mmCIF file of C-alpha atoms and ligand atoms in Angstrom:
data_model
loop_
_atom_site.group_PDB
_atom_site.id
_atom_site.type_symbol
_atom_site.label_atom_id
_atom_site.label_comp_id
_atom_site.label_asym_id
_atom_site.label_seq_id
_atom_site.Cartn_x
_atom_site.Cartn_y
_atom_site.Cartn_z
ATOM 1 C CA MET A 1 12.085 -9.457 12.731
ATOM 2 C CA THR A 2 9.219 -11.844 12.039
ATOM 3 C CA SER A 3 6.331 -10.030 13.651
ATOM 4 C CA LEU A 4 5.355 -6.388 13.817
ATOM 5 C CA THR A 5 2.482 -4.917 15.805
ATOM 6 C CA ILE A 6 1.381 -1.431 14.850
ATOM 7 C CA ARG A 7 -1.622 0.749 15.416
ATOM 8 C CA ARG A 8 -4.382 0.019 12.973
ATOM 9 C CA PRO A 9 -3.585 1.924 9.783
ATOM 10 C CA ASP A 10 -5.670 4.407 7.793
ATOM 11 C CA ASP A 11 -5.758 5.006 4.062
ATOM 12 C CA TRP A 12 -5.619 8.708 3.262
ATOM 13 C CA HIS A 13 -6.649 8.322 -0.407
ATOM 14 C CA LEU A 14 -9.034 5.610 -1.584
ATOM 15 C CA HIS A 15 -11.442 5.006 -4.476
ATOM 16 C CA LEU A 16 -14.400 2.852 -3.481
ATOM 17 C CA ARG A 17 -16.729 3.560 -6.436
ATOM 18 C CA ASP A 18 -20.403 2.744 -5.984
ATOM 19 C CA GLY A 19 -22.983 -0.026 -6.371
ATOM 20 C CA ALA A 20 -21.701 -3.523 -7.081
ATOM 21 C CA MET A 21 -18.073 -2.400 -7.315
ATOM 22 C CA LEU A 22 -18.292 -0.702 -3.905
ATOM 23 C CA ALA A 23 -19.697 -3.881 -2.372
ATOM 24 C CA GLY A 24 -16.963 -5.926 -4.056
ATOM 25 C CA VAL A 25 -13.934 -3.892 -3.011
ATOM 26 C CA LEU A 26 -14.841 -2.237 0.305
ATOM 27 C CA PRO A 27 -14.251 -5.329 2.509
ATOM 28 C CA TYR A 28 -10.587 -5.503 1.421
ATOM 29 C CA THR A 29 -10.050 -2.064 2.927
ATOM 30 C CA SER A 30 -12.368 -2.272 5.922
ATOM 31 C CA ARG A 31 -10.877 -5.500 7.230
ATOM 32 C CA HIS A 32 -7.452 -3.887 7.780
ATOM 33 C CA PHE A 33 -7.939 -0.133 7.811
ATOM 34 C CA ALA A 34 -9.846 1.840 10.419
ATOM 35 C CA ARG A 35 -10.519 4.919 8.287
ATOM 36 C CA ALA A 36 -10.023 6.117 4.741
ATOM 37 C CA ILE A 37 -10.400 9.357 2.875
ATOM 38 C CA ILE A 38 -12.909 8.532 0.167
ATOM 39 C CA MET A 39 -12.396 10.051 -3.248
ATOM 40 C CA PRO A 40 -15.439 11.826 -4.699
ATOM 41 C CA ASN A 41 -14.875 11.143 -8.431
ATOM 42 C CA LEU A 42 -18.049 9.166 -8.975
ATOM 43 C CA VAL A 43 -20.282 9.708 -11.997
ATOM 44 C CA PRO A 44 -21.837 12.150 -11.234
ATOM 45 C CA PRO A 45 -19.274 13.426 -8.718
ATOM 46 C CA VAL A 46 -19.867 14.023 -5.009
ATOM 47 C CA VAL A 47 -20.135 17.796 -5.051
ATOM 48 C CA THR A 48 -22.415 18.789 -2.190
ATOM 49 C CA THR A 49 -22.755 17.785 1.439
ATOM 50 C CA VAL A 50 -26.079 16.172 0.541
ATOM 51 C CA ASP A 51 -24.259 13.993 -2.027
ATOM 52 C CA ALA A 52 -21.531 13.168 0.489
ATOM 53 C CA ARG A 53 -23.977 12.156 3.209
ATOM 54 C CA ALA A 54 -25.847 9.863 0.808
ATOM 55 C CA TYR A 55 -22.575 8.321 -0.441
ATOM 56 C CA ARG A 56 -21.399 7.780 3.125
ATOM 57 C CA ASP A 57 -24.645 5.966 3.899
ATOM 58 C CA ARG A 58 -24.175 3.717 0.862
ATOM 59 C CA ILE A 59 -20.631 2.894 1.975
ATOM 60 C CA LEU A 60 -21.753 2.027 5.496
ATOM 61 C CA ALA A 61 -24.591 -0.102 4.116
ATOM 62 C CA ALA A 62 -22.108 -2.052 1.955
ATOM 63 C CA MET A 63 -19.759 -2.807 4.839
ATOM 64 C CA PRO A 64 -19.569 -6.311 6.298
ATOM 65 C CA GLU A 65 -21.233 -6.317 9.708
ATOM 66 C CA SER A 66 -18.178 -7.583 11.552
ATOM 67 C CA HIS A 67 -15.959 -4.739 10.296
ATOM 68 C CA SER A 68 -15.575 -1.357 11.872
ATOM 69 C CA PHE A 69 -14.515 1.315 9.429
ATOM 70 C CA GLU A 70 -15.059 5.031 9.161
ATOM 71 C CA PRO A 71 -15.292 6.595 5.701
ATOM 72 C CA LEU A 72 -13.912 10.147 5.782
ATOM 73 C CA MET A 73 -15.804 12.024 3.134
ATOM 74 C CA THR A 74 -14.524 14.565 0.623
ATOM 75 C CA LEU A 75 -16.237 16.976 -1.713
ATOM 76 C CA TYR A 76 -15.278 17.281 -5.363
ATOM 77 C CA LEU A 77 -14.306 20.908 -5.966
ATOM 78 C CA THR A 78 -16.002 22.489 -8.969
ATOM 79 C CA GLU A 79 -16.056 26.095 -10.082
ATOM 80 C CA GLY A 80 -19.605 26.222 -8.728
ATOM 81 C CA THR A 81 -18.936 24.798 -5.253
ATOM 82 C CA SER A 82 -20.630 26.819 -2.536
ATOM 83 C CA PRO A 83 -18.368 28.034 0.289
ATOM 84 C CA ASP A 84 -21.319 27.880 2.704
ATOM 85 C CA ASP A 85 -22.065 24.261 1.855
ATOM 86 C CA VAL A 86 -18.405 23.341 2.362
ATOM 87 C CA GLU A 87 -18.277 25.111 5.699
ATOM 88 C CA GLU A 88 -21.482 23.472 6.861
ATOM 89 C CA GLY A 89 -20.171 20.029 5.850
ATOM 90 C CA ALA A 90 -16.921 20.634 7.690
ATOM 91 C CA LYS A 91 -18.574 21.967 10.830
ATOM 92 C CA SER A 92 -20.998 19.036 10.979
ATOM 93 C CA GLY A 93 -18.032 16.656 10.930
ATOM 94 C CA LEU A 94 -19.142 15.024 7.677
ATOM 95 C CA ILE A 95 -16.448 16.476 5.441
ATOM 96 C CA THR A 96 -12.752 15.860 6.116
ATOM 97 C CA ALA A 97 -11.332 17.547 3.016
ATOM 98 C CA VAL A 98 -12.140 18.987 -0.390
ATOM 99 C CA LYS A 99 -10.595 17.404 -3.471
ATOM 100 C CA LEU A 100 -9.154 19.403 -6.329
ATOM 101 C CA TYR A 101 -8.933 17.720 -9.712
ATOM 102 C CA PRO A 102 -7.614 19.946 -12.463
ATOM 103 C CA ALA A 103 -10.199 19.344 -15.211
ATOM 104 C CA GLY A 104 -9.093 16.497 -17.465
ATOM 105 C CA ALA A 105 -6.263 15.301 -15.200
ATOM 106 C CA THR A 106 -7.640 11.822 -14.557
ATOM 107 C CA THR A 107 -10.666 9.490 -14.284
ATOM 108 C CA ASN A 108 -13.919 11.450 -14.023
ATOM 109 C CA SER A 109 -12.208 14.799 -13.635
ATOM 110 C CA GLN A 110 -14.220 16.614 -16.329
ATOM 111 C CA SER A 111 -16.130 18.587 -13.683
ATOM 112 C CA GLY A 112 -12.887 19.736 -12.048
ATOM 113 C CA VAL A 113 -11.335 23.166 -11.980
ATOM 114 C CA ARG A 114 -10.338 24.966 -15.190
ATOM 115 C CA ASN A 115 -10.043 28.510 -13.952
ATOM 116 C CA PHE A 116 -8.665 28.670 -10.427
ATOM 117 C CA GLU A 117 -9.942 32.201 -9.988
ATOM 118 C CA ASN A 118 -13.463 30.755 -9.841
ATOM 119 C CA ALA A 119 -12.507 28.417 -7.005
ATOM 120 C CA MET A 120 -10.882 31.134 -4.871
ATOM 121 C CA PRO A 121 -13.938 31.937 -2.715
ATOM 122 C CA VAL A 122 -14.148 28.287 -1.603
ATOM 123 C CA LEU A 123 -10.410 28.021 -1.068
ATOM 124 C CA GLU A 124 -10.404 31.224 0.976
ATOM 125 C CA ARG A 125 -13.195 29.878 3.157
ATOM 126 C CA MET A 126 -11.336 26.599 3.632
ATOM 127 C CA ALA A 127 -8.211 28.479 4.660
ATOM 128 C CA ARG A 128 -10.277 30.417 7.181
ATOM 129 C CA ILE A 129 -11.885 27.341 8.747
ATOM 130 C CA GLY A 130 -8.800 25.085 8.495
ATOM 131 C CA LEU A 131 -10.325 22.525 6.113
ATOM 132 C CA PRO A 132 -7.629 20.729 4.083
ATOM 133 C CA LEU A 133 -7.499 20.697 0.299
ATOM 134 C CA CYS A 134 -6.403 17.410 -1.297
ATOM 135 C CA VAL A 135 -4.840 18.011 -4.679
ATOM 136 C CA HIS A 136 -4.258 15.886 -7.719
ATOM 137 C CA GLY A 137 -1.041 17.687 -8.586
ATOM 138 C CA GLU A 138 -0.733 17.526 -12.344
ATOM 139 C CA VAL A 139 -1.227 20.160 -15.000
ATOM 140 C CA THR A 140 -3.297 19.142 -18.000
ATOM 141 C CA THR A 141 -1.765 21.511 -20.546
ATOM 142 C CA PRO A 142 -1.405 19.420 -23.716
ATOM 143 C CA GLU A 143 2.089 20.754 -24.423
ATOM 144 C CA VAL A 144 3.442 19.533 -21.094
ATOM 145 C CA ASP A 145 4.892 16.029 -21.231
ATOM 146 C CA ILE A 146 3.015 13.578 -19.027
ATOM 147 C CA PHE A 147 6.195 12.781 -17.074
ATOM 148 C CA ASP A 148 6.669 16.486 -16.254
ATOM 149 C CA ARG A 149 3.120 17.292 -15.236
ATOM 150 C CA GLU A 150 3.697 17.047 -11.509
ATOM 151 C CA ALA A 151 6.794 19.243 -11.496
ATOM 152 C CA VAL A 152 5.080 21.851 -13.684
ATOM 153 C CA PHE A 153 2.010 21.785 -11.421
ATOM 154 C CA ILE A 154 4.166 22.564 -8.405
ATOM 155 C CA GLU A 155 5.809 25.486 -10.134
ATOM 156 C CA THR A 156 2.804 26.990 -11.892
ATOM 157 C CA VAL A 157 -0.171 26.114 -9.677
ATOM 158 C CA LEU A 158 0.724 24.831 -6.229
ATOM 159 C CA ASP A 159 3.450 27.252 -5.288
ATOM 160 C CA PRO A 160 1.517 30.353 -6.457
ATOM 161 C CA LEU A 161 -1.586 29.097 -4.606
ATOM 162 C CA ARG A 162 0.387 28.580 -1.409
ATOM 163 C CA ARG A 163 1.874 32.058 -1.680
ATOM 164 C CA ARG A 164 -1.546 33.553 -2.217
ATOM 165 C CA LEU A 165 -3.240 31.570 0.558
ATOM 166 C CA PRO A 166 -0.519 30.513 2.994
ATOM 167 C CA GLU A 167 -3.070 29.479 5.629
ATOM 168 C CA LEU A 168 -4.645 26.865 3.336
ATOM 169 C CA ARG A 169 -3.690 23.354 4.449
ATOM 170 C CA ILE A 170 -2.843 21.287 1.364
ATOM 171 C CA THR A 171 -2.256 17.573 0.928
ATOM 172 C CA MET A 172 -0.342 16.879 -2.233
ATOM 173 C CA GLU A 173 -1.691 13.452 -3.012
ATOM 174 C CA HIS A 174 0.084 10.489 -4.578
ATOM 175 C CA VAL A 175 3.421 12.269 -4.956
ATOM 176 C CA THR A 176 5.414 10.567 -7.707
ATOM 177 C CA THR A 177 8.559 12.656 -8.186
ATOM 178 C CA LYS A 178 11.656 13.765 -6.324
ATOM 179 C CA ASP A 179 10.515 17.291 -7.209
ATOM 180 C CA GLY A 180 7.342 16.702 -5.218
ATOM 181 C CA VAL A 181 9.148 15.104 -2.289
ATOM 182 C CA ASP A 182 11.659 17.949 -2.117
ATOM 183 C CA TYR A 183 9.006 20.626 -2.402
ATOM 184 C CA ILE A 184 7.011 19.143 0.465
ATOM 185 C CA ASP A 185 10.087 18.497 2.534
ATOM 186 C CA GLN A 186 11.262 22.076 2.176
ATOM 187 C CA SER A 187 7.907 23.681 2.907
ATOM 188 C CA GLU A 188 7.573 25.186 6.333
ATOM 189 C CA THR A 189 3.905 24.777 7.076
ATOM 190 C CA ASN A 190 0.534 23.658 5.796
ATOM 191 C CA LEU A 191 1.772 21.141 3.235
ATOM 192 C CA ALA A 192 1.982 17.362 3.474
ATOM 193 C CA GLY A 193 2.119 14.513 0.963
ATOM 194 C CA SER A 194 0.578 11.105 0.541
ATOM 195 C CA ILE A 195 2.399 8.275 -1.202
ATOM 196 C CA THR A 196 0.856 5.174 -2.745
ATOM 197 C CA THR A 197 2.034 1.622 -2.274
ATOM 198 C CA HIS A 198 2.515 1.040 -5.983
ATOM 199 C CA HIS A 199 4.692 4.117 -6.552
ATOM 200 C CA LEU A 200 7.108 2.710 -3.962
ATOM 201 C CA ILE A 201 7.370 -0.454 -6.047
ATOM 202 C CA ILE A 202 7.177 0.263 -9.777
ATOM 203 C CA ASN A 203 8.886 2.722 -12.072
ATOM 204 C CA ARG A 204 8.003 3.544 -15.652
ATOM 205 C CA ASN A 205 9.991 0.624 -17.041
ATOM 206 C CA ASN A 206 7.573 -1.735 -15.345
ATOM 207 C CA ILE A 207 4.773 -0.242 -17.411
ATOM 208 C CA LEU A 208 6.527 -0.118 -20.750
ATOM 209 C CA VAL A 209 9.438 -2.548 -21.084
ATOM 210 C CA GLY A 210 8.773 -5.917 -22.715
ATOM 211 C CA GLY A 211 5.174 -5.066 -23.573
ATOM 212 C CA ILE A 212 2.649 -2.598 -22.262
ATOM 213 C CA ARG A 213 1.238 -3.537 -18.865
ATOM 214 C CA PRO A 214 -2.082 -1.827 -18.360
ATOM 215 C CA HIS A 215 -2.440 -2.881 -14.742
ATOM 216 C CA TYR A 216 0.580 -0.728 -13.860
ATOM 217 C CA TYR A 217 -0.907 2.316 -15.549
ATOM 218 C CA CYS A 218 -2.195 4.868 -13.081
ATOM 219 C CA LEU A 219 -2.185 8.635 -12.727
ATOM 220 C CA PRO A 220 0.067 10.298 -11.942
ATOM 221 C CA VAL A 221 1.979 7.760 -14.011
ATOM 222 C CA ALA A 222 5.000 6.057 -12.392
ATOM 223 C CA LYS A 223 8.233 7.912 -13.159
ATOM 224 C CA ARG A 224 11.960 7.126 -13.462
ATOM 225 C CA GLU A 225 13.760 4.959 -10.954
ATOM 226 C CA TYR A 226 15.405 7.850 -9.150
ATOM 227 C CA HIS A 227 11.984 9.307 -8.392
ATOM 228 C CA ARG A 228 10.905 5.967 -6.937
ATOM 229 C CA GLN A 229 14.026 6.006 -4.765
ATOM 230 C CA ALA A 230 13.141 9.497 -3.507
ATOM 231 C CA LEU A 231 9.629 8.296 -2.642
ATOM 232 C CA ARG A 232 11.065 5.352 -0.754
ATOM 233 C CA ARG A 233 13.312 7.647 1.262
ATOM 234 C CA ALA A 234 10.414 9.981 2.041
ATOM 235 C CA ALA A 235 8.179 7.124 3.164
ATOM 236 C CA THR A 236 10.677 5.129 5.159
ATOM 237 C CA THR A 237 12.684 7.731 7.033
ATOM 238 C CA GLY A 238 9.830 8.590 9.382
ATOM 239 C CA ASN A 239 9.388 12.128 8.003
ATOM 240 C CA PRO A 240 6.032 13.202 9.503
ATOM 241 C CA LYS A 241 5.042 15.090 6.346
ATOM 242 C CA PHE A 242 4.531 11.840 4.405
ATOM 243 C CA PHE A 243 1.905 9.181 4.921
ATOM 244 C CA LEU A 244 0.059 6.383 3.152
ATOM 245 C CA GLY A 245 -2.676 7.105 0.632
ATOM 246 C CA THR A 246 -3.018 3.931 -1.428
ATOM 247 C CA ASP A 247 -5.010 5.441 -4.304
ATOM 248 C CA SER A 248 -6.347 1.918 -4.735
ATOM 249 C CA ALA A 249 -8.495 2.498 -7.818
ATOM 250 C CA PRO A 250 -10.411 -0.506 -9.116
ATOM 251 C CA HIS A 251 -11.511 -0.765 -12.739
ATOM 252 C CA VAL A 252 -12.917 -3.924 -14.302
ATOM 253 C CA ASP A 253 -10.413 -5.690 -16.524
ATOM 254 C CA PRO A 254 -12.140 -4.940 -19.845
ATOM 255 C CA LEU A 255 -11.717 -1.223 -19.110
ATOM 256 C CA LYS A 256 -8.001 -1.648 -18.386
ATOM 257 C CA GLU A 257 -7.119 -4.162 -21.087
ATOM 258 C CA CYS A 258 -8.249 -2.287 -24.184
ATOM 259 C CA ALA A 259 -7.129 0.297 -26.705
ATOM 260 C CA CYS A 260 -7.624 3.183 -24.260
ATOM 261 C CA GLY A 261 -7.238 1.694 -20.792
ATOM 262 C CA CYS A 262 -8.297 3.420 -17.567
ATOM 263 C CA ALA A 263 -5.777 4.600 -14.991
ATOM 264 C CA GLY A 264 -5.650 2.906 -11.611
ATOM 265 C CA CYS A 265 -3.991 0.140 -9.623
ATOM 266 C CA PHE A 266 -6.080 -1.989 -7.281
ATOM 267 C CA THR A 267 -3.977 -2.511 -4.167
ATOM 268 C CA SER A 268 -6.281 -2.525 -1.168
ATOM 269 C CA ILE A 269 -6.126 -6.310 -0.863
ATOM 270 C CA ASN A 270 -2.312 -6.589 -0.611
ATOM 271 C CA THR A 271 -1.164 -3.098 0.350
ATOM 272 C CA LEU A 272 -0.022 -3.926 3.884
ATOM 273 C CA SER A 273 1.769 -7.059 2.766
ATOM 274 C CA CYS A 274 3.549 -5.062 0.042
ATOM 275 C CA LEU A 275 4.429 -2.209 2.377
ATOM 276 C CA ALA A 276 5.956 -4.495 4.989
ATOM 277 C CA HIS A 277 8.121 -6.000 2.241
ATOM 278 C CA VAL A 278 9.213 -2.542 1.051
ATOM 279 C CA PHE A 279 9.945 -1.266 4.557
ATOM 280 C CA GLU A 280 11.918 -4.423 5.341
ATOM 281 C CA GLU A 281 13.967 -3.942 2.161
ATOM 282 C CA GLU A 282 14.709 -0.413 3.360
ATOM 283 C CA GLN A 283 15.519 -1.676 6.866
ATOM 284 C CA ALA A 284 12.765 0.528 8.156
ATOM 285 C CA LEU A 285 10.130 -1.832 9.527
ATOM 286 C CA ASP A 286 10.190 0.195 12.728
ATOM 287 C CA ARG A 287 8.959 3.200 10.720
ATOM 288 C CA LEU A 288 6.038 1.518 8.985
ATOM 289 C CA GLU A 289 3.730 2.532 11.813
ATOM 290 C CA ALA A 290 4.594 6.214 11.371
ATOM 291 C CA PHE A 291 3.863 6.033 7.639
ATOM 292 C CA ALA A 292 0.690 3.942 7.769
ATOM 293 C CA SER A 293 -0.834 4.784 11.138
ATOM 294 C CA LEU A 294 0.549 7.945 12.775
ATOM 295 C CA ASN A 295 1.581 10.682 10.352
ATOM 296 C CA GLY A 296 -1.747 10.823 8.518
ATOM 297 C CA PRO A 297 -3.962 11.297 11.582
ATOM 298 C CA ALA A 298 -1.544 13.890 12.947
ATOM 299 C CA TRP A 299 -1.829 15.903 9.729
ATOM 300 C CA TYR A 300 -5.626 15.656 9.634
ATOM 301 C CA GLY A 301 -5.918 16.568 13.327
ATOM 302 C CA LEU A 302 -7.284 13.179 14.366
ATOM 303 C CA ALA A 303 -6.150 10.760 17.038
ATOM 304 C CA PRO A 304 -4.330 7.637 15.874
ATOM 305 C CA ASN A 305 -6.372 4.469 16.129
ATOM 306 C CA ALA A 306 -6.296 2.756 19.502
ATOM 307 C CA GLU A 307 -6.569 -0.784 18.109
ATOM 308 C CA LYS A 308 -3.548 -2.632 16.787
ATOM 309 C CA ILE A 309 -2.850 -5.052 13.986
ATOM 310 C CA THR A 310 -0.019 -7.546 13.736
ATOM 311 C CA LEU A 311 1.955 -8.320 10.613
ATOM 312 C CA VAL A 312 3.720 -11.667 10.600
ATOM 313 C CA LYS A 313 6.472 -12.899 8.335
ATOM 314 C CA ARG A 314 5.560 -16.334 7.039
ATOM 315 C CA ASP A 315 8.056 -18.946 5.855
ATOM 316 C CA ALA A 316 6.239 -19.195 2.540
ATOM 317 C CA PRO A 317 5.242 -16.245 0.361
ATOM 318 C CA VAL A 318 1.717 -15.001 0.955
ATOM 319 C CA GLU A 319 -0.546 -15.774 -1.978
ATOM 320 C CA PHE A 320 -3.072 -13.213 -3.165
ATOM 321 C CA PRO A 321 -5.598 -13.819 -5.896
ATOM 322 C CA THR A 322 -4.593 -12.543 -9.335
ATOM 323 C CA ARG A 323 -8.000 -10.938 -9.624
ATOM 324 C CA VAL A 324 -11.103 -10.495 -7.519
ATOM 325 C CA GLU A 325 -14.644 -10.881 -8.761
ATOM 326 C CA THR A 326 -17.075 -8.032 -8.233
ATOM 327 C CA GLY A 327 -20.706 -7.699 -9.319
ATOM 328 C CA ASP A 328 -19.402 -5.442 -12.095
ATOM 329 C CA GLY A 329 -16.767 -7.908 -13.330
ATOM 330 C CA PRO A 330 -13.191 -9.012 -12.542
ATOM 331 C CA VAL A 331 -10.632 -6.574 -11.137
ATOM 332 C CA THR A 332 -6.957 -7.485 -11.412
ATOM 333 C CA VAL A 333 -4.958 -7.168 -8.201
ATOM 334 C CA PHE A 334 -1.718 -5.171 -8.266
ATOM 335 C CA ASP A 335 1.246 -7.478 -8.868
ATOM 336 C CA PRO A 336 4.135 -6.142 -6.769
ATOM 337 C CA ILE A 337 6.725 -8.070 -8.837
ATOM 338 C CA PHE A 338 8.120 -9.590 -5.637
ATOM 339 C CA LYS A 339 6.620 -12.226 -3.377
ATOM 340 C CA SER A 340 5.971 -10.795 0.052
ATOM 341 C CA HIS A 341 6.150 -13.081 3.064
ATOM 342 C CA TRP A 342 4.315 -10.563 5.232
ATOM 343 C CA ASP A 343 0.743 -11.273 6.166
ATOM 344 C CA VAL A 344 -1.780 -9.492 8.351
ATOM 345 C CA GLU A 345 -2.682 -11.735 11.264
ATOM 346 C CA GLY A 346 -6.315 -12.551 11.894
HETATM 347 O O1 DOR B 1 -4.793 6.104 -11.372
HETATM 348 C C1 DOR B 1 -5.718 6.798 -10.981
HETATM 349 N N1 DOR B 1 -6.970 6.310 -10.898
HETATM 350 N N2 DOR B 1 -5.476 8.064 -10.658
HETATM 351 C C2 DOR B 1 -6.450 8.920 -10.353
HETATM 352 O O2 DOR B 1 -6.163 10.046 -10.103
HETATM 353 C C3 DOR B 1 -7.877 8.486 -10.414
HETATM 354 C C4 DOR B 1 -8.003 7.052 -10.240
HETATM 355 C C5 DOR B 1 -9.367 6.525 -10.595
HETATM 356 O O3 DOR B 1 -10.363 7.080 -10.148
HETATM 357 O O4 DOR B 1 -9.439 5.523 -11.296
HETATM 358 ZN ZN1 ZN B 2 -6.938 8.761 -6.723
#
């Protein structure tokens, strides 16, 4: 196969930041993707519908005129979040989901949830009105090894929460383990999972063998090879519970290449090229559309995009810049280790 036409994809987990960085990275998403769920972990975070409306306006103002792109806004769940504000945001169509960061789990998560009891009134309201909760599924307990944090989260937080509030619709975001894949796969209702491009490509050796590679460091951190294989199976077999959430998370190079580097891989520029390569390797190009364009909207109760995009396989590998310049500084582009020949036409 040398050409593949699919419905225009969506990104169900994206960091756009703000200001000069927003202006620098947004066009790489909006030229290919029709919609994206926008993460609220700004400084300060997007906690109220007023914040979300203002952030949405800034995103739309930063978008190139020729692009059409719909930011799907989220609220950052804190222990002080008001159930009424969440409901109002959802009913007005502004808010697509609420994001749960366990406090301390990742970039700008300090305002996240420490005591889940305090978040119950909001979660109960969301269950009642059918508003999905997006979760960063890692515990932050210092004694738990970083490679086990997802599995322990499922056992000690996610599963008890789902038993307590079975009507709450939960997206387990950026799943990185076979434990996560299996848990989602075996759930009967109200649970789905997003998978990033980079977790389909790298395992923990890529971060740590032969020198430490800060541009492969993200959270949840990439795991062992057999977890990557489980993610590939989940993404490429057409299972409707799994869909693309790139978690493209730009940081300027000085904040990645230092003694305490930030977590995040910047993939929005080459995600579709990388995914086509991965799906071809798995002999699943015919299922790329389900993963990137159909399963996500179905889960979020939205129609798939009517427009189409075409991916073409070039004779020569497609070249992407090593880094892109933003008004805040250079951001290194995710290196997929392979050379993809797949390009988005137009
Ligand atoms: O790698 C990550 N980067 N994981 C996250 O959960 C947050 C993100 C960011 O905002 O940089
Ligand atoms: Zn993220």
